Amino acid sequence: MKEKEISIQGKQAGEAFARLYDIIVQLRGPEGCPWDKEQTFETLHPHLVEESYELLEGIRQNDQSNMAEELGDVYLVNTMIAHVLEEQNSDIHVHEILNALCEKLIRRHPHVFGENKAATAEEGHASWMKAKAEEKKNKGEAVLEGLLHRCGRGLPPLEQAKKIQQKMAKAGFEWPNVQSVLNKVEEEIKELKTEITTNNLPKIREELGDVLFSLVGLSRQLGIDASEAVYHSSHKVIDRVHKVEAELKKKGLALAKENRTKMEELWQKIKNQNK
């Protein structure tokens, strides 16, 4: 893309963001929307999570029209949160947040905005990490904070487990092969079974967590993303339940405990049809 084209698109994006920001200011103003005026960090938090996952769904489906719509919703919630922050802290302003981000991007891409160009993605990442470490040094922060310092903080549990294991693997702290992970999974399941017999809920939760953590390790060894695997299994279940419901409806029945035997029969039939 030519420099002139980037400049025009940047101007259009800036004007669109300014319009969004002004609308949010009006919505939270004295004559604004009662609901919008009541929003806080706490109430906006679940909306940010939900909209982000709806965007991820669009990405999974490669539905670019849906992605564009959901991305707009993410921008809305992000900008609303930024404005609430601005309202509550007179020293923080949205334009300063954005400018600080721009400056950080430039600092951490010396291989783009400086003279030493990166030829590969690996070189680009190494340059980013070096610039990041230099920033910490200049701020007087400790650069060496431990292998797992803040690792995956804020990520969903499965994603955090994967990131922790990836960092450990890079440091050589890794299961040697698939069989060794399978052995670990079986060991953790055995420990879980033992705790279930004690009816000790805290210990059961701990051992169940160990099983799930080890399964994330198995998925990595197999080259499969654990979250994606669960995602596809969930949608497989949704599809089968829809088909069971449709078959039950033909017989004048519905999903209910009293129809458990028939439901199981239909489930197995549909499952075998998909093999």
GROMACS .gro file of C-alpha atoms in nm:
model
  275
    1MET     CA    1   0.000   0.000   0.000
    2LYS     CA    2   0.133   0.341  -0.096
    3GLU     CA    3   0.217   0.605   0.167
    4LYS     CA    4  -0.053   0.843   0.035
    5GLU     CA    5  -0.317   0.569   0.057
    6ILE     CA    6  -0.216   0.492   0.415
    7SER     CA    7  -0.244   0.862   0.502
    8ILE     CA    8  -0.597   0.886   0.359
    9GLN     CA    9  -0.713   0.571   0.535
   10GLY     CA   10  -0.550   0.686   0.859
   11LYS     CA   11  -0.737   1.018   0.836
   12GLN     CA   12  -1.066   0.839   0.773
   13ALA     CA   13  -1.006   0.603   1.066
   14GLY     CA   14  -0.921   0.897   1.291
   15GLU     CA   15  -1.237   1.083   1.193
   16ALA     CA   16  -1.449   0.770   1.251
   17PHE     CA   17  -1.294   0.714   1.594
   18ALA     CA   18  -1.353   1.080   1.686
   19ARG     CA   19  -1.718   1.038   1.589
   20LEU     CA   20  -1.746   0.722   1.803
   21TYR     CA   21  -1.585   0.898   2.098
   22ASP     CA   22  -1.814   1.201   2.069
   23ILE     CA   23  -2.121   0.973   2.058
   24ILE     CA   24  -2.007   0.795   2.375
   25VAL     CA   25  -1.949   1.129   2.548
   26GLN     CA   26  -2.304   1.230   2.454
   27LEU     CA   27  -2.449   0.897   2.568
   28ARG     CA   28  -2.288   0.941   2.910
   29GLY     CA   29  -2.366   1.312   2.930
   30PRO     CA   30  -2.643   1.485   3.129
   31GLU     CA   31  -2.896   1.437   2.846
   32GLY     CA   32  -2.765   1.094   2.751
   33CYS     CA   33  -2.889   0.737   2.788
   34PRO     CA   34  -2.974   0.630   3.147
   35TRP     CA   35  -2.829   0.282   3.085
   36ASP     CA   36  -2.502   0.410   2.935
   37LYS     CA   37  -2.457   0.658   3.219
   38GLU     CA   38  -2.475   0.378   3.476
   39GLN     CA   39  -2.197   0.169   3.321
   40THR     CA   40  -1.880   0.108   3.522
   41PHE     CA   41  -1.561  -0.096   3.479
   42GLU     CA   42  -1.734  -0.384   3.654
   43THR     CA   43  -2.050  -0.377   3.442
   44LEU     CA   44  -1.858  -0.334   3.116
   45HIS     CA   45  -1.618  -0.619   3.191
   46PRO     CA   46  -1.858  -0.903   3.092
   47HIS     CA   47  -1.954  -0.715   2.774
   48LEU     CA   48  -1.588  -0.690   2.674
   49VAL     CA   49  -1.540  -1.064   2.727
   50GLU     CA   50  -1.862  -1.154   2.541
   51GLU     CA   51  -1.796  -0.926   2.244
   52SER     CA   52  -1.436  -1.049   2.218
   53TYR     CA   53  -1.551  -1.410   2.203
   54GLU     CA   54  -1.818  -1.325   1.946
   55LEU     CA   55  -1.540  -1.172   1.736
   56LEU     CA   56  -1.336  -1.490   1.780
   57GLU     CA   57  -1.636  -1.691   1.659
   58GLY     CA   58  -1.645  -1.482   1.342
   59ILE     CA   59  -1.272  -1.543   1.294
   60ARG     CA   60  -1.317  -1.919   1.341
   61GLN     CA   61  -1.596  -1.922   1.082
   62ASN     CA   62  -1.398  -1.689   0.853
   63ASP     CA   63  -1.716  -1.478   0.832
   64GLN     CA   64  -1.564  -1.142   0.752
   65SER     CA   65  -1.897  -0.956   0.751
   66ASN     CA   66  -1.965  -1.085   1.103
   67MET     CA   67  -1.605  -1.008   1.203
   68ALA     CA   68  -1.650  -0.645   1.097
   69GLU     CA   69  -1.971  -0.611   1.300
   70GLU     CA   70  -1.828  -0.776   1.612
   71LEU     CA   71  -1.505  -0.578   1.584
   72GLY     CA   72  -1.719  -0.264   1.593
   73ASP     CA   73  -1.878  -0.388   1.916
   74VAL     CA   74  -1.532  -0.450   2.065
   75TYR     CA   75  -1.427  -0.095   1.970
   76LEU     CA   76  -1.745   0.035   2.136
   77VAL     CA   77  -1.684  -0.140   2.468
   78ASN     CA   78  -1.312  -0.056   2.467
   79THR     CA   79  -1.382   0.310   2.399
   80MET     CA   80  -1.655   0.320   2.664
   81ILE     CA   81  -1.411   0.176   2.920
   82ALA     CA   82  -1.147   0.431   2.817
   83HIS     CA   83  -1.396   0.715   2.859
   84VAL     CA   84  -1.505   0.592   3.204
   85LEU     CA   85  -1.136   0.585   3.300
   86GLU     CA   86  -1.099   0.937   3.168
   87GLU     CA   87  -1.402   1.053   3.369
   88GLN     CA   88  -1.267   0.906   3.692
   89ASN     CA   89  -0.904   1.014   3.653
   90SER     CA   90  -0.833   1.370   3.541
   91ASP     CA   91  -0.472   1.275   3.462
   92ILE     CA   92  -0.570   1.015   3.200
   93HIS     CA   93  -0.708   1.105   2.856
   94VAL     CA   94  -0.804   0.882   2.565
   95HIS     CA   95  -0.579   1.064   2.319
   96GLU     CA   96  -0.285   1.015   2.559
   97ILE     CA   97  -0.361   0.642   2.582
   98LEU     CA   98  -0.357   0.613   2.203
   99ASN     CA   99  -0.045   0.827   2.162
  100ALA     CA  100   0.137   0.624   2.427
  101LEU     CA  101   0.047   0.308   2.237
  102CYS     CA  102   0.176   0.457   1.912
  103GLU     CA  103   0.505   0.555   2.074
  104LYS     CA  104   0.543   0.207   2.224
  105LEU     CA  105   0.482   0.044   1.884
  106ILE     CA  106   0.749   0.264   1.726
  107ARG     CA  107   0.999   0.197   2.007
  108ARG     CA  108   0.946  -0.177   1.993
  109HIS     CA  109   0.981  -0.194   1.615
  110PRO     CA  110   1.332  -0.057   1.560
  111HIS     CA  111   1.358  -0.316   1.282
  112VAL     CA  112   1.082  -0.124   1.100
  113PHE     CA  113   1.127   0.239   1.206
  114GLY     CA  114   1.505   0.216   1.250
  115GLU     CA  115   1.799   0.110   1.035
  116ASN     CA  116   1.837  -0.256   1.138
  117LYS     CA  117   1.572  -0.434   0.934
  118ALA     CA  118   1.439  -0.780   1.023
  119ALA     CA  119   1.438  -1.043   0.749
  120THR     CA  120   1.225  -1.302   0.934
  121ALA     CA  121   0.944  -1.315   1.189
  122GLU     CA  122   1.189  -1.463   1.440
  123GLU     CA  123   1.425  -1.168   1.398
  124GLY     CA  124   1.133  -0.928   1.434
  125HIS     CA  125   1.020  -1.093   1.757
  126ALA     CA  126   1.374  -1.095   1.897
  127SER     CA  127   1.403  -0.723   1.817
  128TRP     CA  128   1.071  -0.655   1.994
  129MET     CA  129   1.179  -0.846   2.307
  130LYS     CA  130   1.517  -0.666   2.315
  131ALA     CA  131   1.344  -0.328   2.291
  132LYS     CA  132   1.099  -0.430   2.564
  133ALA     CA  133   1.382  -0.536   2.796
  134GLU     CA  134   1.560  -0.205   2.727
  135GLU     CA  135   1.243  -0.015   2.826
  136LYS     CA  136   1.228  -0.198   3.158
  137LYS     CA  137   1.596  -0.128   3.218
  138ASN     CA  138   1.548   0.243   3.152
  139LYS     CA  139   1.252   0.248   3.393
  140GLY     CA  140   1.462   0.078   3.658
  141GLU     CA  141   1.244  -0.234   3.646
  142ALA     CA  142   1.384  -0.582   3.688
  143VAL     CA  143   1.430  -0.748   3.350
  144LEU     CA  144   1.472  -1.099   3.492
  145GLU     CA  145   1.147  -1.156   3.681
  146GLY     CA  146   1.124  -1.534   3.660
  147LEU     CA  147   1.020  -1.761   3.378
  148LEU     CA  148   0.647  -1.747   3.448
  149HIS     CA  149   0.617  -1.392   3.580
  150ARG     CA  150   0.270  -1.265   3.477
  151CYS     CA  151   0.253  -1.552   3.229
  152GLY     CA  152  -0.085  -1.557   3.058
  153ARG     CA  153  -0.236  -1.322   3.315
  154GLY     CA  154  -0.597  -1.251   3.219
  155LEU     CA  155  -0.619  -1.531   2.962
  156PRO     CA  156  -0.891  -1.796   2.981
  157PRO     CA  157  -0.763  -2.093   3.188
  158LEU     CA  158  -0.696  -2.329   2.895
  159GLU     CA  159  -0.509  -2.058   2.707
  160GLN     CA  160  -0.307  -1.969   3.016
  161ALA     CA  161  -0.218  -2.335   3.073
  162LYS     CA  162  -0.096  -2.360   2.714
  163LYS     CA  163   0.114  -2.044   2.745
  164ILE     CA  164   0.269  -2.162   3.073
  165GLN     CA  165   0.361  -2.494   2.915
  166GLN     CA  166   0.501  -2.326   2.603
  167LYS     CA  167   0.732  -2.113   2.817
  168MET     CA  168   0.838  -2.413   3.021
  169ALA     CA  169   0.907  -2.610   2.701
  170LYS     CA  170   1.133  -2.334   2.567
  171ALA     CA  171   1.332  -2.358   2.890
  172GLY     CA  172   1.366  -2.736   2.844
  173PHE     CA  173   1.108  -2.821   3.111
  174GLU     CA  174   0.895  -3.041   2.887
  175TRP     CA  175   0.754  -3.391   2.853
  176PRO     CA  176   0.978  -3.584   2.609
  177ASN     CA  177   0.701  -3.742   2.400
  178VAL     CA  178   0.329  -3.815   2.364
  179GLN     CA  179   0.348  -4.139   2.563
  180SER     CA  180   0.502  -3.963   2.861
  181VAL     CA  181   0.212  -3.715   2.862
  182LEU     CA  182  -0.041  -3.999   2.831
  183ASN     CA  183   0.121  -4.160   3.134
  184LYS     CA  184   0.086  -3.830   3.320
  185VAL     CA  185  -0.281  -3.799   3.222
  186GLU     CA  186  -0.349  -4.152   3.347
  187GLU     CA  187  -0.163  -4.078   3.671
  188GLU     CA  188  -0.369  -3.763   3.732
  189ILE     CA  189  -0.697  -3.942   3.653
  190LYS     CA  190  -0.605  -4.213   3.904
  191GLU     CA  191  -0.540  -3.947   4.170
  192LEU     CA  192  -0.873  -3.780   4.083
  193LYS     CA  193  -1.059  -4.109   4.124
  194THR     CA  194  -0.900  -4.157   4.466
  195GLU     CA  195  -1.005  -3.809   4.583
  196ILE     CA  196  -1.361  -3.854   4.454
  197THR     CA  197  -1.404  -4.142   4.698
  198THR     CA  198  -1.316  -3.908   4.987
  199ASN     CA  199  -1.582  -3.652   4.887
  200ASN     CA  200  -1.328  -3.378   4.965
  201LEU     CA  201  -1.437  -3.104   4.722
  202PRO     CA  202  -1.122  -2.883   4.744
  203LYS     CA  203  -0.897  -3.183   4.674
  204ILE     CA  204  -1.128  -3.307   4.397
  205ARG     CA  205  -1.113  -2.963   4.234
  206GLU     CA  206  -0.733  -2.962   4.263
  207GLU     CA  207  -0.696  -3.306   4.105
  208LEU     CA  208  -0.948  -3.225   3.832
  209GLY     CA  209  -0.742  -2.915   3.753
  210ASP     CA  210  -0.430  -3.134   3.728
  211VAL     CA  211  -0.610  -3.364   3.483
  212LEU     CA  212  -0.712  -3.070   3.265
  213PHE     CA  213  -0.363  -2.916   3.280
  214SER     CA  214  -0.206  -3.245   3.172
  215LEU     CA  215  -0.461  -3.276   2.888
  216VAL     CA  216  -0.351  -2.934   2.762
  217GLY     CA  217   0.001  -3.078   2.760
  218LEU     CA  218  -0.120  -3.376   2.558
  219SER     CA  219  -0.290  -3.148   2.306
  220ARG     CA  220   0.034  -2.953   2.260
  221GLN     CA  221   0.234  -3.271   2.204
  222LEU     CA  222  -0.019  -3.374   1.940
  223GLY     CA  223  -0.007  -3.032   1.774
  224ILE     CA  224  -0.371  -2.962   1.857
  225ASP     CA  225  -0.503  -2.646   2.024
  226ALA     CA  226  -0.697  -2.755   2.336
  227SER     CA  227  -0.945  -2.466   2.314
  228GLU     CA  228  -1.016  -2.541   1.950
  229ALA     CA  229  -1.064  -2.911   2.030
  230VAL     CA  230  -1.319  -2.827   2.301
  231TYR     CA  231  -1.484  -2.575   2.067
  232HIS     CA  232  -1.538  -2.838   1.797
  233SER     CA  233  -1.661  -3.094   2.050
  234SER     CA  234  -1.910  -2.843   2.190
  235HIS     CA  235  -2.046  -2.767   1.844
  236LYS     CA  236  -2.064  -3.138   1.766
  237VAL     CA  237  -2.280  -3.182   2.075
  238ILE     CA  238  -2.499  -2.885   1.974
  239ASP     CA  239  -2.555  -3.041   1.630
  240ARG     CA  240  -2.643  -3.383   1.777
  241VAL     CA  241  -2.880  -3.236   2.036
  242HIS     CA  242  -3.060  -3.044   1.760
  243LYS     CA  243  -3.102  -3.369   1.566
  244VAL     CA  244  -3.223  -3.556   1.876
  245GLU     CA  245  -3.476  -3.279   1.940
  246ALA     CA  246  -3.598  -3.298   1.581
  247GLU     CA  247  -3.645  -3.676   1.601
  248LEU     CA  248  -3.824  -3.650   1.935
  249LYS     CA  249  -4.055  -3.380   1.797
  250LYS     CA  250  -4.164  -3.616   1.517
  251LYS     CA  251  -4.279  -3.856   1.790
  252GLY     CA  252  -4.450  -3.585   1.991
  253LEU     CA  253  -4.180  -3.595   2.257
  254ALA     CA  254  -3.936  -3.340   2.403
  255LEU     CA  255  -3.603  -3.338   2.583
  256ALA     CA  256  -3.693  -3.452   2.935
  257LYS     CA  257  -3.574  -3.691   3.204
  258GLU     CA  258  -3.862  -3.929   3.143
  259ASN     CA  259  -3.748  -3.968   2.780
  260ARG     CA  260  -3.388  -4.042   2.877
  261THR     CA  261  -3.386  -4.393   2.724
  262LYS     CA  262  -3.523  -4.272   2.391
  263MET     CA  263  -3.286  -3.975   2.391
  264GLU     CA  264  -2.986  -4.203   2.444
  265GLU     CA  265  -3.106  -4.435   2.168
  266LEU     CA  266  -3.138  -4.146   1.921
  267TRP     CA  267  -2.800  -4.005   2.032
  268GLN     CA  268  -2.624  -4.333   1.956
  269LYS     CA  269  -2.805  -4.363   1.623
  270ILE     CA  270  -2.699  -4.012   1.516
  271LYS     CA  271  -2.345  -4.070   1.644
  272ASN     CA  272  -2.311  -4.390   1.439
  273GLN     CA  273  -2.446  -4.216   1.128
  274ASN     CA  274  -2.164  -3.962   1.150
  275LYS     CA  275  -1.886  -4.222   1.171
   0.00000   0.00000   0.00000
